Amino acid sequence: MTESAADACYISPPVQRAARLLRRIADGDGVANMSRTASAIGINRTTLLRLLHTLEAEGFIERDDDDSGWRIGLGLVALAARAFFSGDLVQTATPVLARLSETLGLSTHLGVLHRREIVFVVRRTPNHAFASNIHVGSRQPAHAGNMGRIILAHFPPERVAALYKSVVLESATAHTPTTFAALRARLDKDLAVGLAWSDGHYEPGISSVAAAIFDASGAPVAALNVSGQTVQFGGTARRAEIAAATKEAAREISQRLGWTDPLAQSLEANVEKKPAKTPRGRKSGAAA
C-alpha cells in the first residue's frame, strides 16, 4: 500500500463532507438551492440537511438575516479568531493595543478583513465602567465600520470595485454609504486623512477612529481602532491626542511586522543626496 493510499484510509468521509460544505458556504453558496449544493458536494439532500443542522447546532453556520440561506457562523469565526491569536500579527499588536487603551482611557480593537466583513481578533478595554461590548470573533460589514473603510481605502480601486460588484450595501445608520459611489468617496477621504473617523456612524453615541496596519510588503493586513462614548472624544485637543496616539500605535505594529515607512525612506534618501555644507570662511577645495 502506498503512503497516499494509507493516508486515505484514515480520512473520515463525514468530516470531509462537512469541510467541503463549509468551504462552499464561505465562498458564497448560501445553499438556497439544496439540490445544486448537494450535487456539487457529491451527497444527497437528506445528508446535506443533516450536515446543515449539525453545523448550525455547533455554531459553525447560521441562517441569513432574511432566512433565505446560510452563512458562516460566529462559532467558526471565533474559532478562527483564537487561531489568529497564535500568529505574529496578534502577538505583536496585543501589548500595543493594551497600552493604547490605558493611555487614552478608551477601548481598542484589532480587526482583519474577511471577504466584505471585519473580524475582530483583539479587544482591550480600560479599567473603568464604560467599555466596548464587542467581543473577539464579532464581525462587522466592512463598508459600514471604520476599520473596514481604512483597509479598503488602501486597496487598489479596482480591487474594491471587484469586491463590491453587484453587492447591495446594507445600511447600519443614516451615515452608512449605500451606493458604491458614496463608498468610494468616503474611502478617498479616509485615505487622504490617513484615518477613518466615526461619530455615531455605526452606533449612536459612540465615536471611534481607525488606522491601517501594514506588513513587510506594504499591504494593509489589519486595522486598529479606538472607540468610546462621543463625549470622550470632545474638543479639538482631545481628538488630536487620540489621532496622534492611534497613528503611532498603528505605525509601531506595522514596523514590528517589517513595514518600512515610505516617507521616512524618502527623507533619508534626500538627506544622503544633500551635499555637505562648506564651513563658513573656508572656500570649497581650499587646503586645511
PDB file of C-alpha atoms in Angstrom:
ATOM      1  CA  MET A   1       0.000   0.000   0.000  1.00  0.00           C
ATOM      2  CA  THR A   2       1.382   3.413  -0.970  1.00  0.00           C
ATOM      3  CA  GLU A   3       1.760   6.203   1.571  1.00  0.00           C
ATOM      4  CA  SER A   4      -1.044   8.222  -0.051  1.00  0.00           C
ATOM      5  CA  ALA A   5      -3.355   5.195  -0.037  1.00  0.00           C
ATOM      6  CA  ALA A   6      -2.532   4.571   3.618  1.00  0.00           C
ATOM      7  CA  ASP A   7      -3.329   8.179   4.454  1.00  0.00           C
ATOM      8  CA  ALA A   8      -6.649   7.903   2.608  1.00  0.00           C
ATOM      9  CA  CYS A   9      -7.660   5.038   4.897  1.00  0.00           C
ATOM     10  CA  TYR A  10      -7.711   7.474   7.827  1.00  0.00           C
ATOM     11  CA  ILE A  11      -9.885  10.102   6.129  1.00  0.00           C
ATOM     12  CA  SER A  12     -13.354  10.419   7.667  1.00  0.00           C
ATOM     13  CA  PRO A  13     -15.910  10.924   4.849  1.00  0.00           C
ATOM     14  CA  PRO A  14     -18.490  12.683   7.102  1.00  0.00           C
ATOM     15  CA  VAL A  15     -15.887  15.192   8.284  1.00  0.00           C
ATOM     16  CA  GLN A  16     -14.669  15.670   4.725  1.00  0.00           C
ATOM     17  CA  ARG A  17     -18.211  16.370   3.525  1.00  0.00           C
ATOM     18  CA  ALA A  18     -18.734  18.879   6.346  1.00  0.00           C
ATOM     19  CA  ALA A  19     -15.468  20.629   5.425  1.00  0.00           C
ATOM     20  CA  ARG A  20     -16.488  20.823   1.759  1.00  0.00           C
ATOM     21  CA  LEU A  21     -19.848  22.293   2.737  1.00  0.00           C
ATOM     22  CA  LEU A  22     -18.224  24.904   4.979  1.00  0.00           C
ATOM     23  CA  ARG A  23     -15.883  25.941   2.169  1.00  0.00           C
ATOM     24  CA  ARG A  24     -18.810  26.338  -0.246  1.00  0.00           C
ATOM     25  CA  ILE A  25     -20.746  28.472   2.226  1.00  0.00           C
ATOM     26  CA  ALA A  26     -17.641  30.580   2.920  1.00  0.00           C
ATOM     27  CA  ASP A  27     -17.256  31.087  -0.840  1.00  0.00           C
ATOM     28  CA  GLY A  28     -20.771  32.487  -1.086  1.00  0.00           C
ATOM     29  CA  ASP A  29     -23.019  29.450  -1.643  1.00  0.00           C
ATOM     30  CA  GLY A  30     -25.899  30.128   0.750  1.00  0.00           C
ATOM     31  CA  VAL A  31     -27.431  26.717  -0.089  1.00  0.00           C
ATOM     32  CA  ALA A  32     -30.560  28.399  -1.434  1.00  0.00           C
ATOM     33  CA  ASN A  33     -30.726  25.566  -3.968  1.00  0.00           C
ATOM     34  CA  MET A  34     -30.195  22.402  -1.920  1.00  0.00           C
ATOM     35  CA  SER A  35     -30.198  20.055  -4.911  1.00  0.00           C
ATOM     36  CA  ARG A  36     -27.435  22.011  -6.626  1.00  0.00           C
ATOM     37  CA  THR A  37     -25.277  22.205  -3.489  1.00  0.00           C
ATOM     38  CA  ALA A  38     -25.796  18.531  -2.672  1.00  0.00           C
ATOM     39  CA  SER A  39     -24.795  17.573  -6.215  1.00  0.00           C
ATOM     40  CA  ALA A  40     -21.682  19.787  -6.077  1.00  0.00           C
ATOM     41  CA  ILE A  41     -20.516  18.121  -2.861  1.00  0.00           C
ATOM     42  CA  GLY A  42     -21.483  14.645  -4.013  1.00  0.00           C
ATOM     43  CA  ILE A  43     -24.126  13.866  -1.387  1.00  0.00           C
ATOM     44  CA  ASN A  44     -27.906  13.548  -1.287  1.00  0.00           C
ATOM     45  CA  ARG A  45     -30.362  16.149   0.030  1.00  0.00           C
ATOM     46  CA  THR A  46     -31.015  14.231   3.269  1.00  0.00           C
ATOM     47  CA  THR A  47     -27.316  14.108   4.137  1.00  0.00           C
ATOM     48  CA  LEU A  48     -26.973  17.786   3.267  1.00  0.00           C
ATOM     49  CA  LEU A  49     -29.886  18.674   5.550  1.00  0.00           C
ATOM     50  CA  ARG A  50     -28.315  16.724   8.414  1.00  0.00           C
ATOM     51  CA  LEU A  51     -24.987  18.485   7.880  1.00  0.00           C
ATOM     52  CA  LEU A  52     -26.651  21.902   7.858  1.00  0.00           C
ATOM     53  CA  HIS A  53     -28.498  21.316  11.115  1.00  0.00           C
ATOM     54  CA  THR A  54     -25.412  19.816  12.789  1.00  0.00           C
ATOM     55  CA  LEU A  55     -23.171  22.706  11.758  1.00  0.00           C
ATOM     56  CA  GLU A  56     -25.836  25.168  12.897  1.00  0.00           C
ATOM     57  CA  ALA A  57     -26.070  23.445  16.295  1.00  0.00           C
ATOM     58  CA  GLU A  58     -22.292  23.802  16.680  1.00  0.00           C
ATOM     59  CA  GLY A  59     -22.454  27.487  15.738  1.00  0.00           C
ATOM     60  CA  PHE A  60     -20.323  26.958  12.630  1.00  0.00           C
ATOM     61  CA  ILE A  61     -23.060  28.278  10.326  1.00  0.00           C
ATOM     62  CA  GLU A  62     -26.128  30.447  10.835  1.00  0.00           C
ATOM     63  CA  ARG A  63     -29.129  31.478   8.789  1.00  0.00           C
ATOM     64  CA  ASP A  64     -29.032  34.701   6.758  1.00  0.00           C
ATOM     65  CA  ASP A  65     -30.964  37.654   8.139  1.00  0.00           C
ATOM     66  CA  ASP A  66     -33.753  37.085   5.596  1.00  0.00           C
ATOM     67  CA  ASP A  67     -33.748  33.323   6.320  1.00  0.00           C
ATOM     68  CA  SER A  68     -33.093  32.577   2.653  1.00  0.00           C
ATOM     69  CA  GLY A  69     -29.859  30.665   3.117  1.00  0.00           C
ATOM     70  CA  TRP A  70     -26.806  30.094   5.278  1.00  0.00           C
ATOM     71  CA  ARG A  71     -23.585  31.891   6.115  1.00  0.00           C
ATOM     72  CA  ILE A  72     -20.524  31.184   8.255  1.00  0.00           C
ATOM     73  CA  GLY A  73     -21.463  31.468  11.936  1.00  0.00           C
ATOM     74  CA  LEU A  74     -19.824  33.237  14.835  1.00  0.00           C
ATOM     75  CA  GLY A  75     -18.734  29.915  16.334  1.00  0.00           C
ATOM     76  CA  LEU A  76     -16.426  29.223  13.412  1.00  0.00           C
ATOM     77  CA  VAL A  77     -15.321  32.860  13.199  1.00  0.00           C
ATOM     78  CA  ALA A  78     -14.455  32.851  16.907  1.00  0.00           C
ATOM     79  CA  LEU A  79     -12.511  29.621  16.447  1.00  0.00           C
ATOM     80  CA  ALA A  80     -10.546  31.210  13.617  1.00  0.00           C
ATOM     81  CA  ALA A  81     -10.003  34.326  15.723  1.00  0.00           C
ATOM     82  CA  ARG A  82      -8.484  32.249  18.527  1.00  0.00           C
ATOM     83  CA  ALA A  83      -6.196  30.657  15.944  1.00  0.00           C
ATOM     84  CA  PHE A  84      -5.126  34.151  14.858  1.00  0.00           C
ATOM     85  CA  PHE A  85      -4.006  34.785  18.436  1.00  0.00           C
ATOM     86  CA  SER A  86      -1.024  32.489  17.922  1.00  0.00           C
ATOM     87  CA  GLY A  87       0.110  34.449  14.881  1.00  0.00           C
ATOM     88  CA  ASP A  88       2.651  37.238  14.658  1.00  0.00           C
ATOM     89  CA  LEU A  89       0.029  39.898  13.953  1.00  0.00           C
ATOM     90  CA  VAL A  90      -1.986  39.381  17.122  1.00  0.00           C
ATOM     91  CA  GLN A  91       1.005  38.673  19.337  1.00  0.00           C
ATOM     92  CA  THR A  92       2.630  41.868  18.095  1.00  0.00           C
ATOM     93  CA  ALA A  93      -0.481  44.031  18.318  1.00  0.00           C
ATOM     94  CA  THR A  94      -1.901  42.944  21.681  1.00  0.00           C
ATOM     95  CA  PRO A  95       0.539  44.732  24.027  1.00  0.00           C
ATOM     96  CA  VAL A  96       0.435  47.865  21.874  1.00  0.00           C
ATOM     97  CA  LEU A  97      -3.368  47.940  21.986  1.00  0.00           C
ATOM     98  CA  ALA A  98      -3.362  47.335  25.752  1.00  0.00           C
ATOM     99  CA  ARG A  99      -1.005  50.270  26.289  1.00  0.00           C
ATOM    100  CA  LEU A 100      -3.015  52.483  23.943  1.00  0.00           C
ATOM    101  CA  SER A 101      -6.240  51.635  25.774  1.00  0.00           C
ATOM    102  CA  GLU A 102      -4.843  52.576  29.165  1.00  0.00           C
ATOM    103  CA  THR A 103      -3.137  55.726  27.853  1.00  0.00           C
ATOM    104  CA  LEU A 104      -6.311  57.119  26.266  1.00  0.00           C
ATOM    105  CA  GLY A 105      -8.842  55.550  28.613  1.00  0.00           C
ATOM    106  CA  LEU A 106     -10.698  54.120  25.597  1.00  0.00           C
ATOM    107  CA  SER A 107     -11.378  50.669  24.164  1.00  0.00           C
ATOM    108  CA  THR A 108      -9.108  49.384  21.403  1.00  0.00           C
ATOM    109  CA  HIS A 109      -9.667  46.676  18.807  1.00  0.00           C
ATOM    110  CA  LEU A 110      -7.769  44.854  16.083  1.00  0.00           C
ATOM    111  CA  GLY A 111      -9.663  43.606  13.045  1.00  0.00           C
ATOM    112  CA  VAL A 112      -8.854  41.706   9.865  1.00  0.00           C
ATOM    113  CA  LEU A 113     -10.791  41.725   6.609  1.00  0.00           C
ATOM    114  CA  HIS A 114     -12.567  38.531   5.548  1.00  0.00           C
ATOM    115  CA  ARG A 115     -14.327  38.970   2.217  1.00  0.00           C
ATOM    116  CA  ARG A 116     -16.533  42.008   2.918  1.00  0.00           C
ATOM    117  CA  GLU A 117     -16.543  41.789   6.708  1.00  0.00           C
ATOM    118  CA  ILE A 118     -14.230  42.802   9.508  1.00  0.00           C
ATOM    119  CA  VAL A 119     -13.498  40.064  12.059  1.00  0.00           C
ATOM    120  CA  PHE A 120     -12.448  41.337  15.490  1.00  0.00           C
ATOM    121  CA  VAL A 121      -9.410  39.397  16.718  1.00  0.00           C
ATOM    122  CA  VAL A 122      -8.220  41.523  19.663  1.00  0.00           C
ATOM    123  CA  ARG A 123     -10.136  43.619  22.198  1.00  0.00           C
ATOM    124  CA  ARG A 124      -8.609  45.615  25.039  1.00  0.00           C
ATOM    125  CA  THR A 125     -10.581  47.821  27.405  1.00  0.00           C
ATOM    126  CA  PRO A 126      -9.622  50.402  30.036  1.00  0.00           C
ATOM    127  CA  ASN A 127     -10.324  49.835  33.691  1.00  0.00           C
ATOM    128  CA  HIS A 128     -13.485  51.871  34.116  1.00  0.00           C
ATOM    129  CA  ALA A 129     -17.264  51.490  33.951  1.00  0.00           C
ATOM    130  CA  PHE A 130     -17.820  52.085  30.231  1.00  0.00           C
ATOM    131  CA  ALA A 131     -16.085  49.683  27.869  1.00  0.00           C
ATOM    132  CA  SER A 132     -16.680  48.228  24.431  1.00  0.00           C
ATOM    133  CA  ASN A 133     -19.165  45.358  24.281  1.00  0.00           C
ATOM    134  CA  ILE A 134     -17.615  43.977  21.072  1.00  0.00           C
ATOM    135  CA  HIS A 135     -16.109  40.535  21.567  1.00  0.00           C
ATOM    136  CA  VAL A 136     -13.360  38.614  19.784  1.00  0.00           C
ATOM    137  CA  GLY A 137     -14.974  36.809  16.868  1.00  0.00           C
ATOM    138  CA  SER A 138     -17.585  39.515  16.278  1.00  0.00           C
ATOM    139  CA  ARG A 139     -17.886  40.771  12.742  1.00  0.00           C
ATOM    140  CA  GLN A 140     -18.983  43.960  11.062  1.00  0.00           C
ATOM    141  CA  PRO A 141     -19.729  44.945   7.441  1.00  0.00           C
ATOM    142  CA  ALA A 142     -16.514  46.475   6.110  1.00  0.00           C
ATOM    143  CA  HIS A 143     -18.291  49.307   4.292  1.00  0.00           C
ATOM    144  CA  ALA A 144     -20.189  50.376   7.433  1.00  0.00           C
ATOM    145  CA  GLY A 145     -17.395  50.432  10.032  1.00  0.00           C
ATOM    146  CA  ASN A 146     -14.231  52.499  10.072  1.00  0.00           C
ATOM    147  CA  MET A 147     -11.796  49.577  10.391  1.00  0.00           C
ATOM    148  CA  GLY A 148     -13.163  48.112   7.178  1.00  0.00           C
ATOM    149  CA  ARG A 149     -13.130  51.516   5.494  1.00  0.00           C
ATOM    150  CA  ILE A 150      -9.482  52.250   6.294  1.00  0.00           C
ATOM    151  CA  ILE A 151      -8.350  48.858   4.969  1.00  0.00           C
ATOM    152  CA  LEU A 152     -10.423  49.236   1.806  1.00  0.00           C
ATOM    153  CA  ALA A 153      -9.089  52.790   1.375  1.00  0.00           C
ATOM    154  CA  HIS A 154      -5.573  51.369   0.964  1.00  0.00           C
ATOM    155  CA  PHE A 155      -6.647  48.729  -1.568  1.00  0.00           C
ATOM    156  CA  PRO A 156      -6.252  49.463  -5.293  1.00  0.00           C
ATOM    157  CA  PRO A 157      -9.554  50.982  -6.524  1.00  0.00           C
ATOM    158  CA  GLU A 158     -10.081  48.140  -8.991  1.00  0.00           C
ATOM    159  CA  ARG A 159      -9.841  45.581  -6.169  1.00  0.00           C
ATOM    160  CA  VAL A 160     -12.519  47.402  -4.175  1.00  0.00           C
ATOM    161  CA  ALA A 161     -14.709  47.665  -7.274  1.00  0.00           C
ATOM    162  CA  ALA A 162     -14.420  43.915  -7.877  1.00  0.00           C
ATOM    163  CA  LEU A 163     -15.145  43.150  -4.223  1.00  0.00           C
ATOM    164  CA  TYR A 164     -18.387  45.138  -4.264  1.00  0.00           C
ATOM    165  CA  LYS A 165     -19.537  44.385  -7.803  1.00  0.00           C
ATOM    166  CA  SER A 166     -23.323  43.866  -7.802  1.00  0.00           C
ATOM    167  CA  VAL A 167     -23.370  43.923  -3.978  1.00  0.00           C
ATOM    168  CA  VAL A 168     -26.206  45.658  -2.132  1.00  0.00           C
ATOM    169  CA  LEU A 169     -24.714  47.863   0.602  1.00  0.00           C
ATOM    170  CA  GLU A 170     -26.877  47.478   3.682  1.00  0.00           C
ATOM    171  CA  SER A 171     -27.366  50.483   5.947  1.00  0.00           C
ATOM    172  CA  ALA A 172     -26.344  50.375   9.617  1.00  0.00           C
ATOM    173  CA  THR A 173     -27.243  54.020  10.256  1.00  0.00           C
ATOM    174  CA  ALA A 174     -28.135  57.064   8.172  1.00  0.00           C
ATOM    175  CA  HIS A 175     -24.384  57.691   7.774  1.00  0.00           C
ATOM    176  CA  THR A 176     -23.655  54.349   6.056  1.00  0.00           C
ATOM    177  CA  PRO A 177     -22.770  54.627   2.350  1.00  0.00           C
ATOM    178  CA  THR A 178     -25.389  52.628   0.456  1.00  0.00           C
ATOM    179  CA  THR A 179     -24.045  53.119  -3.077  1.00  0.00           C
ATOM    180  CA  PHE A 180     -20.637  52.267  -4.428  1.00  0.00           C
ATOM    181  CA  ALA A 181     -20.076  55.888  -5.467  1.00  0.00           C
ATOM    182  CA  ALA A 182     -20.732  57.057  -1.900  1.00  0.00           C
ATOM    183  CA  LEU A 183     -18.430  54.358  -0.526  1.00  0.00           C
ATOM    184  CA  ARG A 184     -15.663  55.313  -2.958  1.00  0.00           C
ATOM    185  CA  ALA A 185     -15.936  58.982  -1.941  1.00  0.00           C
ATOM    186  CA  ARG A 186     -15.732  58.031   1.740  1.00  0.00           C
ATOM    187  CA  LEU A 187     -12.685  55.817   1.140  1.00  0.00           C
ATOM    188  CA  ASP A 188     -10.905  58.589  -0.778  1.00  0.00           C
ATOM    189  CA  LYS A 189     -11.485  60.964   2.128  1.00  0.00           C
ATOM    190  CA  ASP A 190     -10.223  58.391   4.657  1.00  0.00           C
ATOM    191  CA  LEU A 191      -7.117  57.772   2.565  1.00  0.00           C
ATOM    192  CA  ALA A 192      -6.358  61.487   2.334  1.00  0.00           C
ATOM    193  CA  VAL A 193      -6.631  61.898   6.111  1.00  0.00           C
ATOM    194  CA  GLY A 194      -4.824  58.650   6.903  1.00  0.00           C
ATOM    195  CA  LEU A 195      -7.512  57.807   9.470  1.00  0.00           C
ATOM    196  CA  ALA A 196     -11.162  56.780   9.301  1.00  0.00           C
ATOM    197  CA  TRP A 197     -13.344  58.638  11.792  1.00  0.00           C
ATOM    198  CA  SER A 198     -16.813  57.726  13.002  1.00  0.00           C
ATOM    199  CA  ASP A 199     -19.077  59.799  15.213  1.00  0.00           C
ATOM    200  CA  GLY A 200     -22.187  57.724  15.681  1.00  0.00           C
ATOM    201  CA  HIS A 201     -21.817  56.349  12.153  1.00  0.00           C
ATOM    202  CA  TYR A 202     -22.203  52.731  13.256  1.00  0.00           C
ATOM    203  CA  GLU A 203     -23.695  53.041  16.738  1.00  0.00           C
ATOM    204  CA  PRO A 204     -25.385  56.191  18.084  1.00  0.00           C
ATOM    205  CA  GLY A 205     -23.439  57.898  20.858  1.00  0.00           C
ATOM    206  CA  ILE A 206     -20.210  56.034  20.072  1.00  0.00           C
ATOM    207  CA  SER A 207     -17.205  57.612  18.364  1.00  0.00           C
ATOM    208  CA  SER A 208     -14.088  55.911  17.067  1.00  0.00           C
ATOM    209  CA  VAL A 209     -11.103  56.321  14.812  1.00  0.00           C
ATOM    210  CA  ALA A 210      -9.239  53.633  12.850  1.00  0.00           C
ATOM    211  CA  ALA A 211      -5.798  53.292  11.278  1.00  0.00           C
ATOM    212  CA  ALA A 212      -4.450  50.663   8.884  1.00  0.00           C
ATOM    213  CA  ILE A 213      -1.680  48.213   9.739  1.00  0.00           C
ATOM    214  CA  PHE A 214       0.751  47.102   7.040  1.00  0.00           C
ATOM    215  CA  ASP A 215       3.021  44.085   6.623  1.00  0.00           C
ATOM    216  CA  ALA A 216       6.559  43.943   5.238  1.00  0.00           C
ATOM    217  CA  SER A 217       5.259  44.097   1.657  1.00  0.00           C
ATOM    218  CA  GLY A 218       3.313  47.283   2.370  1.00  0.00           C
ATOM    219  CA  ALA A 219      -0.073  45.579   2.104  1.00  0.00           C
ATOM    220  CA  PRO A 220      -2.819  46.560   4.587  1.00  0.00           C
ATOM    221  CA  VAL A 221      -3.308  43.387   6.632  1.00  0.00           C
ATOM    222  CA  ALA A 222      -5.411  44.702   9.511  1.00  0.00           C
ATOM    223  CA  ALA A 223      -6.712  47.801  11.223  1.00  0.00           C
ATOM    224  CA  LEU A 224      -6.875  49.029  14.779  1.00  0.00           C
ATOM    225  CA  ASN A 225      -9.457  51.328  16.207  1.00  0.00           C
ATOM    226  CA  VAL A 226     -10.006  53.340  19.351  1.00  0.00           C
ATOM    227  CA  SER A 227     -13.593  53.759  20.491  1.00  0.00           C
ATOM    228  CA  GLY A 228     -15.629  55.224  23.310  1.00  0.00           C
ATOM    229  CA  GLN A 229     -18.556  57.443  24.136  1.00  0.00           C
ATOM    230  CA  THR A 230     -18.743  60.502  21.900  1.00  0.00           C
ATOM    231  CA  VAL A 231     -18.291  62.807  24.898  1.00  0.00           C
ATOM    232  CA  GLN A 232     -14.862  61.214  25.447  1.00  0.00           C
ATOM    233  CA  PHE A 233     -13.819  62.489  22.018  1.00  0.00           C
ATOM    234  CA  GLY A 234     -14.903  66.078  22.703  1.00  0.00           C
ATOM    235  CA  GLY A 235     -12.694  69.038  21.869  1.00  0.00           C
ATOM    236  CA  THR A 236     -10.066  69.703  19.215  1.00  0.00           C
ATOM    237  CA  ALA A 237      -7.138  68.978  21.511  1.00  0.00           C
ATOM    238  CA  ARG A 238      -8.597  65.650  22.661  1.00  0.00           C
ATOM    239  CA  ARG A 239      -9.273  64.488  19.105  1.00  0.00           C
ATOM    240  CA  ALA A 240      -5.759  65.488  18.074  1.00  0.00           C
ATOM    241  CA  GLU A 241      -4.371  63.467  21.003  1.00  0.00           C
ATOM    242  CA  ILE A 242      -6.434  60.419  20.028  1.00  0.00           C
ATOM    243  CA  ALA A 243      -5.476  60.752  16.352  1.00  0.00           C
ATOM    244  CA  ALA A 244      -1.752  61.015  17.091  1.00  0.00           C
ATOM    245  CA  ALA A 245      -1.768  58.077  19.517  1.00  0.00           C
ATOM    246  CA  THR A 246      -3.743  55.910  17.086  1.00  0.00           C
ATOM    247  CA  LYS A 247      -1.407  56.659  14.199  1.00  0.00           C
ATOM    248  CA  GLU A 248       1.664  55.974  16.339  1.00  0.00           C
ATOM    249  CA  ALA A 249       0.273  52.652  17.590  1.00  0.00           C
ATOM    250  CA  ALA A 250      -0.523  51.531  14.028  1.00  0.00           C
ATOM    251  CA  ARG A 251       2.937  52.606  12.914  1.00  0.00           C
ATOM    252  CA  GLU A 252       4.598  50.674  15.754  1.00  0.00           C
ATOM    253  CA  ILE A 253       2.701  47.464  14.991  1.00  0.00           C
ATOM    254  CA  SER A 254       3.405  47.811  11.258  1.00  0.00           C
ATOM    255  CA  GLN A 255       7.109  48.364  11.834  1.00  0.00           C
ATOM    256  CA  ARG A 256       7.284  45.333  14.105  1.00  0.00           C
ATOM    257  CA  LEU A 257       5.748  43.345  11.238  1.00  0.00           C
ATOM    258  CA  GLY A 258       8.574  44.503   8.961  1.00  0.00           C
ATOM    259  CA  TRP A 259       6.923  47.504   7.308  1.00  0.00           C
ATOM    260  CA  THR A 260       9.109  50.480   6.439  1.00  0.00           C
ATOM    261  CA  ASP A 261       7.538  53.931   6.275  1.00  0.00           C
ATOM    262  CA  PRO A 262       7.922  55.164   2.652  1.00  0.00           C
ATOM    263  CA  LEU A 263       8.007  58.784   3.877  1.00  0.00           C
ATOM    264  CA  ALA A 264      10.867  58.025   6.256  1.00  0.00           C
ATOM    265  CA  GLN A 265      12.740  56.257   3.453  1.00  0.00           C
ATOM    266  CA  SER A 266      12.247  59.284   1.189  1.00  0.00           C
ATOM    267  CA  LEU A 267      13.535  61.695   3.843  1.00  0.00           C
ATOM    268  CA  GLU A 268      16.589  59.524   4.480  1.00  0.00           C
ATOM    269  CA  ALA A 269      17.319  59.387   0.752  1.00  0.00           C
ATOM    270  CA  ASN A 270      17.089  63.181   0.463  1.00  0.00           C
ATOM    271  CA  VAL A 271      19.488  63.653   3.395  1.00  0.00           C
ATOM    272  CA  GLU A 272      22.011  61.285   1.787  1.00  0.00           C
ATOM    273  CA  LYS A 273      21.837  63.146  -1.551  1.00  0.00           C
ATOM    274  CA  LYS A 274      22.156  66.617   0.018  1.00  0.00           C
ATOM    275  CA  PRO A 275      25.767  67.930  -0.383  1.00  0.00           C
ATOM    276  CA  ALA A 276      27.713  68.700   2.764  1.00  0.00           C
ATOM    277  CA  LYS A 277      27.930  72.369   3.701  1.00  0.00           C
ATOM    278  CA  THR A 278      31.279  74.125   3.311  1.00  0.00           C
ATOM    279  CA  PRO A 279      32.446  75.549   6.669  1.00  0.00           C
ATOM    280  CA  ARG A 280      31.908  79.317   6.900  1.00  0.00           C
ATOM    281  CA  GLY A 281      35.011  81.307   5.994  1.00  0.00           C
ATOM    282  CA  ARG A 282      36.573  78.480   4.003  1.00  0.00           C
ATOM    283  CA  LYS A 283      36.429  78.204   0.226  1.00  0.00           C
ATOM    284  CA  SER A 284      35.464  74.917  -1.288  1.00  0.00           C
ATOM    285  CA  GLY A 285      38.558  72.911  -2.163  1.00  0.00           C
ATOM    286  CA  ALA A 286      40.929  75.068  -0.043  1.00  0.00           C
ATOM    287  CA  ALA A 287      43.751  73.319   1.806  1.00  0.00           C
ATOM    288  CA  ALA A 288      43.434  72.964   5.526  1.00  0.00           C
TER     289      ALA A 288
END
